[in-house]
Amino acid sequence: MKTILLRPEDYTRSPWKNGGGTFTDIAGAWRADAAARDWSSLLWRFASTPIVAPGPFSHMPGIDRLQMVVNGRGLVLKSPTQEFDEREPFTTVRFTGEMEIVTALEEGPVEVVNLMARRGAAEIELVALMEPGERRLAAGTHLVYAARGDCRIRLDGEEFSLSHEDTLKVELAAVSQLALVSGLAVLGSVRLLG
């Protein structure tokens, strides 16, 4: 097990693919052989972003996306064929980067976390840990994000305290046990394929 505590001052900022806003990049991975870290070489990315006005999402062919509101409420994602209801915070929605999506903000601006991955390169999961309790973590990369205030977690018996917006990045070679001790956290999990 390898852990790294990432703090907000470690995060970087980058524009949305369509230029309509800015991501706070928390963690990510790109192909090792790529000349540049860009959308074409992306393997996975964990980020937060404010959505302050209705508008279109970026077109991201080949990317699978998970998203969750962590501050605010009332977000709905609308595509020509379906709606993704994120009106209640900490509800995860899954959609593909090819979908034409426009946001509706029913109760004002929100902040979301995104976990995205190149289809076929990784499997991803995004869940809110809202009640103390244990869960099994598979081998892979896990990101525990203190989305609302401080939280404490226990990983295979070792305790970690995270301040608001800190992220504990955990690399696991084998199955482990994660427990939320106090507070609230968002857990992003990535398993690379192949």
Tab-separated table of N, CA, C and O in Angstrom, residues 7-80:
chain	number	residue	atom	x	y	z
A	7	ARG	N	-2.984	18.077	-1.024
A	7	ARG	CA	-3.669	19.226	-0.450
A	7	ARG	C	-4.059	20.192	-1.581
A	7	ARG	O	-3.496	20.145	-2.671
A	8	PRO	N	-5.030	21.085	-1.323
A	8	PRO	CA	-5.474	21.991	-2.381
A	8	PRO	C	-4.343	22.760	-3.069
A	8	PRO	O	-4.422	23.010	-4.280
A	9	GLU	N	-3.278	23.098	-2.329
A	9	GLU	CA	-2.164	23.820	-2.974
A	9	GLU	C	-1.387	22.933	-3.952
A	9	GLU	O	-0.604	23.438	-4.773
A	10	ASP	N	-1.595	21.607	-3.887
A	10	ASP	CA	-0.946	20.687	-4.833
A	10	ASP	C	-1.725	20.557	-6.133
A	10	ASP	O	-1.196	20.069	-7.130
A	11	TYR	N	-2.986	20.952	-6.129
A	11	TYR	CA	-3.836	20.777	-7.297
A	11	TYR	C	-3.474	21.801	-8.372
A	11	TYR	O	-2.945	22.869	-8.088
A	12	THR	N	-3.774	21.461	-9.604
A	12	THR	CA	-3.542	22.388	-10.715
A	12	THR	C	-4.884	22.767	-11.330
A	12	THR	O	-5.914	22.159	-11.029
A	13	ARG	N	-4.884	23.767	-12.162
A	13	ARG	CA	-6.107	24.220	-12.840
A	13	ARG	C	-5.917	24.053	-14.346
A	13	ARG	O	-4.824	24.274	-14.869
A	14	SER	N	-6.986	23.660	-15.005
A	14	SER	CA	-6.934	23.563	-16.469
A	14	SER	C	-8.316	23.870	-17.029
A	14	SER	O	-9.327	23.652	-16.364
A	15	PRO	N	-8.352	24.377	-18.262
A	15	PRO	CA	-9.647	24.743	-18.855
A	15	PRO	C	-10.449	23.513	-19.242
A	15	PRO	O	-9.893	22.463	-19.564
A	16	TRP	N	-11.767	23.666	-19.201
A	16	TRP	CA	-12.624	22.634	-19.773
A	16	TRP	C	-12.248	22.464	-21.234
A	16	TRP	O	-11.745	23.403	-21.876
A	17	LYS	N	-12.527	21.302	-21.762
A	17	LYS	CA	-12.188	21.039	-23.161
A	17	LYS	C	-12.873	22.044	-24.083
A	17	LYS	O	-12.305	22.475	-25.084
A	18	ASN	N	-14.112	22.473	-23.706
A	18	ASN	CA	-14.821	23.434	-24.562
A	18	ASN	C	-14.545	24.889	-24.165
A	18	ASN	O	-15.126	25.810	-24.727
A	19	GLY	N	-13.665	25.095	-23.177
A	19	GLY	CA	-13.294	26.450	-22.774
A	19	GLY	C	-14.311	27.163	-21.907
A	19	GLY	O	-14.119	28.321	-21.540
A	20	GLY	N	-15.401	26.471	-21.522
A	20	GLY	CA	-16.483	27.128	-20.794
A	20	GLY	C	-16.280	27.267	-19.303
A	20	GLY	O	-17.105	27.880	-18.632
A	21	GLY	N	-15.217	26.716	-18.778
A	21	GLY	CA	-14.967	26.803	-17.341
A	21	GLY	C	-13.590	26.266	-17.022
A	21	GLY	O	-12.766	26.072	-17.923
A	22	THR	N	-13.351	25.994	-15.744
A	22	THR	CA	-12.030	25.541	-15.298
A	22	THR	C	-12.167	24.363	-14.350
A	22	THR	O	-12.962	24.400	-13.412
A	23	PHE	N	-11.378	23.301	-14.599
A	23	PHE	CA	-11.260	22.163	-13.688
A	23	PHE	C	-10.226	22.485	-12.615
A	23	PHE	O	-9.229	23.144	-12.893
A	24	THR	N	-10.437	21.983	-11.422
A	24	THR	CA	-9.365	21.843	-10.443
A	24	THR	C	-8.920	20.395	-10.532
A	24	THR	O	-9.659	19.481	-10.140
A	25	ASP	N	-7.753	20.165	-11.109
A	25	ASP	CA	-7.242	18.813	-11.307
A	25	ASP	C	-6.649	18.304	-10.003
A	25	ASP	O	-5.697	18.891	-9.471
A	26	ILE	N	-7.189	17.214	-9.489
A	26	ILE	CA	-6.732	16.644	-8.225
A	26	ILE	C	-5.727	15.527	-8.472
A	26	ILE	O	-4.669	15.490	-7.856
A	27	ALA	N	-6.040	14.623	-9.387
A	27	ALA	CA	-5.129	13.519	-9.711
A	27	ALA	C	-5.507	12.985	-11.081
A	27	ALA	O	-6.636	13.147	-11.536
A	28	GLY	N	-4.547	12.306	-11.721
A	28	GLY	CA	-4.829	11.736	-13.027
A	28	GLY	C	-3.670	10.900	-13.519
A	28	GLY	O	-2.605	10.843	-12.890
A	29	ALA	N	-3.895	10.239	-14.648
A	29	ALA	CA	-2.845	9.436	-15.279
A	29	ALA	C	-3.003	9.543	-16.791
A	29	ALA	O	-4.120	9.615	-17.307
A	30	TRP	N	-1.846	9.541	-17.459
A	30	TRP	CA	-1.806	9.638	-18.916
A	30	TRP	C	-0.898	8.528	-19.442
A	30	TRP	O	-0.076	7.984	-18.694
A	31	ARG	N	-1.034	8.212	-20.717
A	31	ARG	CA	-0.168	7.189	-21.317
A	31	ARG	C	1.302	7.581	-21.148
A	31	ARG	O	1.684	8.724	-21.410
A	32	ALA	N	2.122	6.623	-20.737
A	32	ALA	CA	3.548	6.890	-20.483
A	32	ALA	C	4.289	7.277	-21.756
A	32	ALA	O	5.248	8.046	-21.713
A	33	ASP	N	3.825	6.775	-22.896
A	33	ASP	CA	4.527	7.039	-24.155
A	33	ASP	C	4.052	8.318	-24.850
A	33	ASP	O	4.504	8.647	-25.941
A	34	ALA	N	3.121	9.042	-24.217
A	34	ALA	CA	2.546	10.228	-24.859
A	34	ALA	C	3.513	11.408	-24.805
A	34	ALA	O	4.209	11.610	-23.809
A	35	ALA	N	3.542	12.179	-25.872
A	35	ALA	CA	4.402	13.362	-25.930
A	35	ALA	C	3.890	14.463	-25.007
A	35	ALA	O	4.665	15.280	-24.514
A	36	ALA	N	2.567	14.487	-24.761
A	36	ALA	CA	1.979	15.535	-23.923
A	36	ALA	C	0.834	14.953	-23.097
A	36	ALA	O	0.203	13.978	-23.495
A	37	ARG	N	0.601	15.578	-21.945
A	37	ARG	CA	-0.552	15.214	-21.120
A	37	ARG	C	-1.746	16.012	-21.631
A	37	ARG	O	-1.931	17.164	-21.261
A	38	ASP	N	-2.515	15.388	-22.514
A	38	ASP	CA	-3.667	16.076	-23.076
A	38	ASP	C	-4.839	15.098	-23.130
A	38	ASP	O	-4.748	13.971	-22.636
A	39	TRP	N	-5.936	15.527	-23.748
A	39	TRP	CA	-7.128	14.678	-23.782
A	39	TRP	C	-6.887	13.392	-24.551
A	39	TRP	O	-7.454	12.355	-24.228
A	40	SER	N	-6.037	13.420	-25.577
A	40	SER	CA	-5.812	12.212	-26.374
A	40	SER	C	-4.978	11.167	-25.633
A	40	SER	O	-5.056	9.981	-25.938
A	41	SER	N	-4.182	11.583	-24.650
A	41	SER	CA	-3.341	10.632	-23.911
A	41	SER	C	-3.894	10.300	-22.527
A	41	SER	O	-3.300	9.530	-21.782
A	42	LEU	N	-5.051	10.867	-22.186
A	42	LEU	CA	-5.638	10.660	-20.866
A	42	LEU	C	-6.027	9.206	-20.630
A	42	LEU	O	-6.677	8.589	-21.465
A	43	LEU	N	-5.636	8.666	-19.465
A	43	LEU	CA	-6.125	7.365	-19.007
A	43	LEU	C	-7.263	7.572	-18.018
A	43	LEU	O	-8.312	6.962	-18.136
A	44	TRP	N	-7.047	8.437	-17.015
A	44	TRP	CA	-8.110	8.786	-16.071
A	44	TRP	C	-7.791	10.124	-15.415
A	44	TRP	O	-6.653	10.565	-15.398
A	45	ARG	N	-8.844	10.741	-14.857
A	45	ARG	CA	-8.687	12.062	-14.233
A	45	ARG	C	-9.761	12.238	-13.163
A	45	ARG	O	-10.931	11.921	-13.379
A	46	PHE	N	-9.340	12.752	-12.012
A	46	PHE	CA	-10.243	13.078	-10.905
A	46	PHE	C	-10.132	14.578	-10.688
A	46	PHE	O	-9.036	15.100	-10.497
A	47	ALA	N	-11.262	15.281	-10.738
A	47	ALA	CA	-11.228	16.741	-10.698
A	47	ALA	C	-12.509	17.277	-10.075
A	47	ALA	O	-13.530	16.582	-10.004
A	48	SER	N	-12.443	18.523	-9.624
A	48	SER	CA	-13.647	19.228	-9.188
A	48	SER	C	-13.820	20.457	-10.065
A	48	SER	O	-12.851	20.947	-10.655
A	49	THR	N	-15.051	20.940	-10.142
A	49	THR	CA	-15.300	22.133	-10.955
A	49	THR	C	-16.605	22.788	-10.532
A	49	THR	O	-17.564	22.093	-10.198
A	50	PRO	N	-16.638	24.111	-10.533
A	50	PRO	CA	-17.922	24.776	-10.333
A	50	PRO	C	-18.691	24.825	-11.651
A	50	PRO	O	-18.094	24.934	-12.721
A	51	ILE	N	-20.002	24.721	-11.546
A	51	ILE	CA	-20.882	24.968	-12.688
A	51	ILE	C	-21.752	26.140	-12.269
A	51	ILE	O	-22.599	26.014	-11.391
A	52	VAL	N	-21.498	27.302	-12.859
A	52	VAL	CA	-22.139	28.535	-12.390
A	52	VAL	C	-23.235	29.046	-13.321
A	52	VAL	O	-24.002	29.933	-12.944
A	53	ALA	N	-23.298	28.488	-14.527
A	53	ALA	CA	-24.311	28.917	-15.499
A	53	ALA	C	-24.689	27.729	-16.373
A	53	ALA	O	-23.858	26.859	-16.631
A	54	PRO	N	-25.937	27.676	-16.835
A	54	PRO	CA	-26.323	26.601	-17.752
A	54	PRO	C	-25.478	26.653	-19.017
A	54	PRO	O	-25.078	27.735	-19.463
A	55	GLY	N	-25.195	25.481	-19.582
A	55	GLY	CA	-24.417	25.455	-20.813
A	55	GLY	C	-24.088	24.042	-21.226
A	55	GLY	O	-24.398	23.081	-20.512
A	56	PRO	N	-23.442	23.892	-22.380
A	56	PRO	CA	-23.125	22.563	-22.901
A	56	PRO	C	-21.900	21.966	-22.219
A	56	PRO	O	-20.995	22.682	-21.796
A	57	PHE	N	-21.892	20.643	-22.121
A	57	PHE	CA	-20.710	19.912	-21.670
A	57	PHE	C	-19.760	19.731	-22.844
A	57	PHE	O	-20.175	19.735	-24.000
A	58	SER	N	-18.504	19.529	-22.521
A	58	SER	CA	-17.498	19.257	-23.550
A	58	SER	C	-17.771	17.914	-24.220
A	58	SER	O	-18.213	16.962	-23.579
A	59	HIS	N	-17.480	17.851	-25.523
A	59	HIS	CA	-17.570	16.608	-26.281
A	59	HIS	C	-16.269	15.840	-26.051
A	59	HIS	O	-15.181	16.348	-26.345
A	60	MET	N	-16.352	14.633	-25.482
A	60	MET	CA	-15.164	13.849	-25.136
A	60	MET	C	-15.310	12.422	-25.668
A	60	MET	O	-15.607	11.501	-24.904
A	61	PRO	N	-15.105	12.195	-26.947
A	61	PRO	CA	-15.246	10.853	-27.507
A	61	PRO	C	-14.304	9.867	-26.812
A	61	PRO	O	-13.145	10.179	-26.537
A	62	GLY	N	-14.847	8.682	-26.506
A	62	GLY	CA	-14.029	7.621	-25.921
A	62	GLY	C	-13.821	7.726	-24.423
A	62	GLY	O	-13.110	6.904	-23.841
A	63	ILE	N	-14.446	8.716	-23.785
A	63	ILE	CA	-14.278	8.919	-22.340
A	63	ILE	C	-15.577	8.557	-21.622
A	63	ILE	O	-16.660	8.994	-22.014
A	64	ASP	N	-15.460	7.735	-20.578
A	64	ASP	CA	-16.582	7.459	-19.688
A	64	ASP	C	-16.490	8.416	-18.505
A	64	ASP	O	-15.398	8.676	-17.998
A	65	ARG	N	-17.650	8.919	-18.058
A	65	ARG	CA	-17.652	9.971	-17.034
A	65	ARG	C	-18.580	9.617	-15.876
A	65	ARG	O	-19.684	9.124	-16.081
A	66	LEU	N	-18.115	9.904	-14.674
A	66	LEU	CA	-18.929	9.843	-13.465
A	66	LEU	C	-18.908	11.227	-12.847
A	66	LEU	O	-17.862	11.896	-12.839
A	67	GLN	N	-20.039	11.658	-12.315
A	67	GLN	CA	-20.114	13.006	-11.742
A	67	GLN	C	-21.032	13.009	-10.529
A	67	GLN	O	-21.998	12.258	-10.465
A	68	MET	N	-20.711	13.898	-9.575
A	68	MET	CA	-21.477	14.011	-8.339
A	68	MET	C	-21.423	15.458	-7.850
A	68	MET	O	-20.349	16.063	-7.821
A	69	VAL	N	-22.575	16.017	-7.474
A	69	VAL	CA	-22.618	17.351	-6.861
A	69	VAL	C	-22.146	17.236	-5.412
A	69	VAL	O	-22.625	16.375	-4.670
A	70	VAL	N	-21.211	18.107	-5.023
A	70	VAL	CA	-20.734	18.111	-3.628
A	70	VAL	C	-21.119	19.389	-2.888
A	70	VAL	O	-21.101	19.416	-1.659
A	71	ASN	N	-21.453	20.444	-3.607
A	71	ASN	CA	-21.949	21.685	-2.998
A	71	ASN	C	-23.054	22.252	-3.870
A	71	ASN	O	-22.930	22.274	-5.095
A	72	GLY	N	-24.109	22.736	-3.218
A	72	GLY	CA	-25.275	23.222	-3.943
A	72	GLY	C	-26.221	22.072	-4.236
A	72	GLY	O	-26.016	20.937	-3.804
A	73	ARG	N	-27.270	22.381	-4.978
A	73	ARG	CA	-28.248	21.360	-5.360
A	73	ARG	C	-29.009	21.842	-6.583
A	73	ARG	O	-28.909	22.992	-6.975
A	74	GLY	N	-29.768	20.917	-7.192
A	74	GLY	CA	-30.637	21.298	-8.295
A	74	GLY	C	-30.057	21.121	-9.680
A	74	GLY	O	-30.606	21.652	-10.643
A	75	LEU	N	-28.957	20.351	-9.819
A	75	LEU	CA	-28.355	20.162	-11.137
A	75	LEU	C	-29.052	19.033	-11.897
A	75	LEU	O	-29.275	17.951	-11.355
A	76	VAL	N	-29.379	19.304	-13.146
A	76	VAL	CA	-29.903	18.285	-14.052
A	76	VAL	C	-29.090	18.354	-15.339
A	76	VAL	O	-28.831	19.440	-15.870
A	77	LEU	N	-28.660	17.181	-15.831
A	77	LEU	CA	-27.973	17.094	-17.118
A	77	LEU	C	-28.977	16.591	-18.139
A	77	LEU	O	-29.610	15.558	-17.935
A	78	LYS	N	-29.118	17.326	-19.236
A	78	LYS	CA	-30.127	16.978	-20.241
A	78	LYS	C	-29.449	16.623	-21.556
A	78	LYS	O	-28.635	17.395	-22.072
A	79	SER	N	-29.812	15.449	-22.059
A	79	SER	CA	-29.358	15.040	-23.384
A	79	SER	C	-30.597	14.880	-24.259
A	79	SER	O	-31.716	14.895	-23.749
A	80	PRO	N	-30.434	14.714	-25.579
A	80	PRO	CA	-31.607	14.542	-26.437
A	80	PRO	C	-32.437	13.305	-26.083
A	80	PRO	O	-33.620	13.246	-26.393
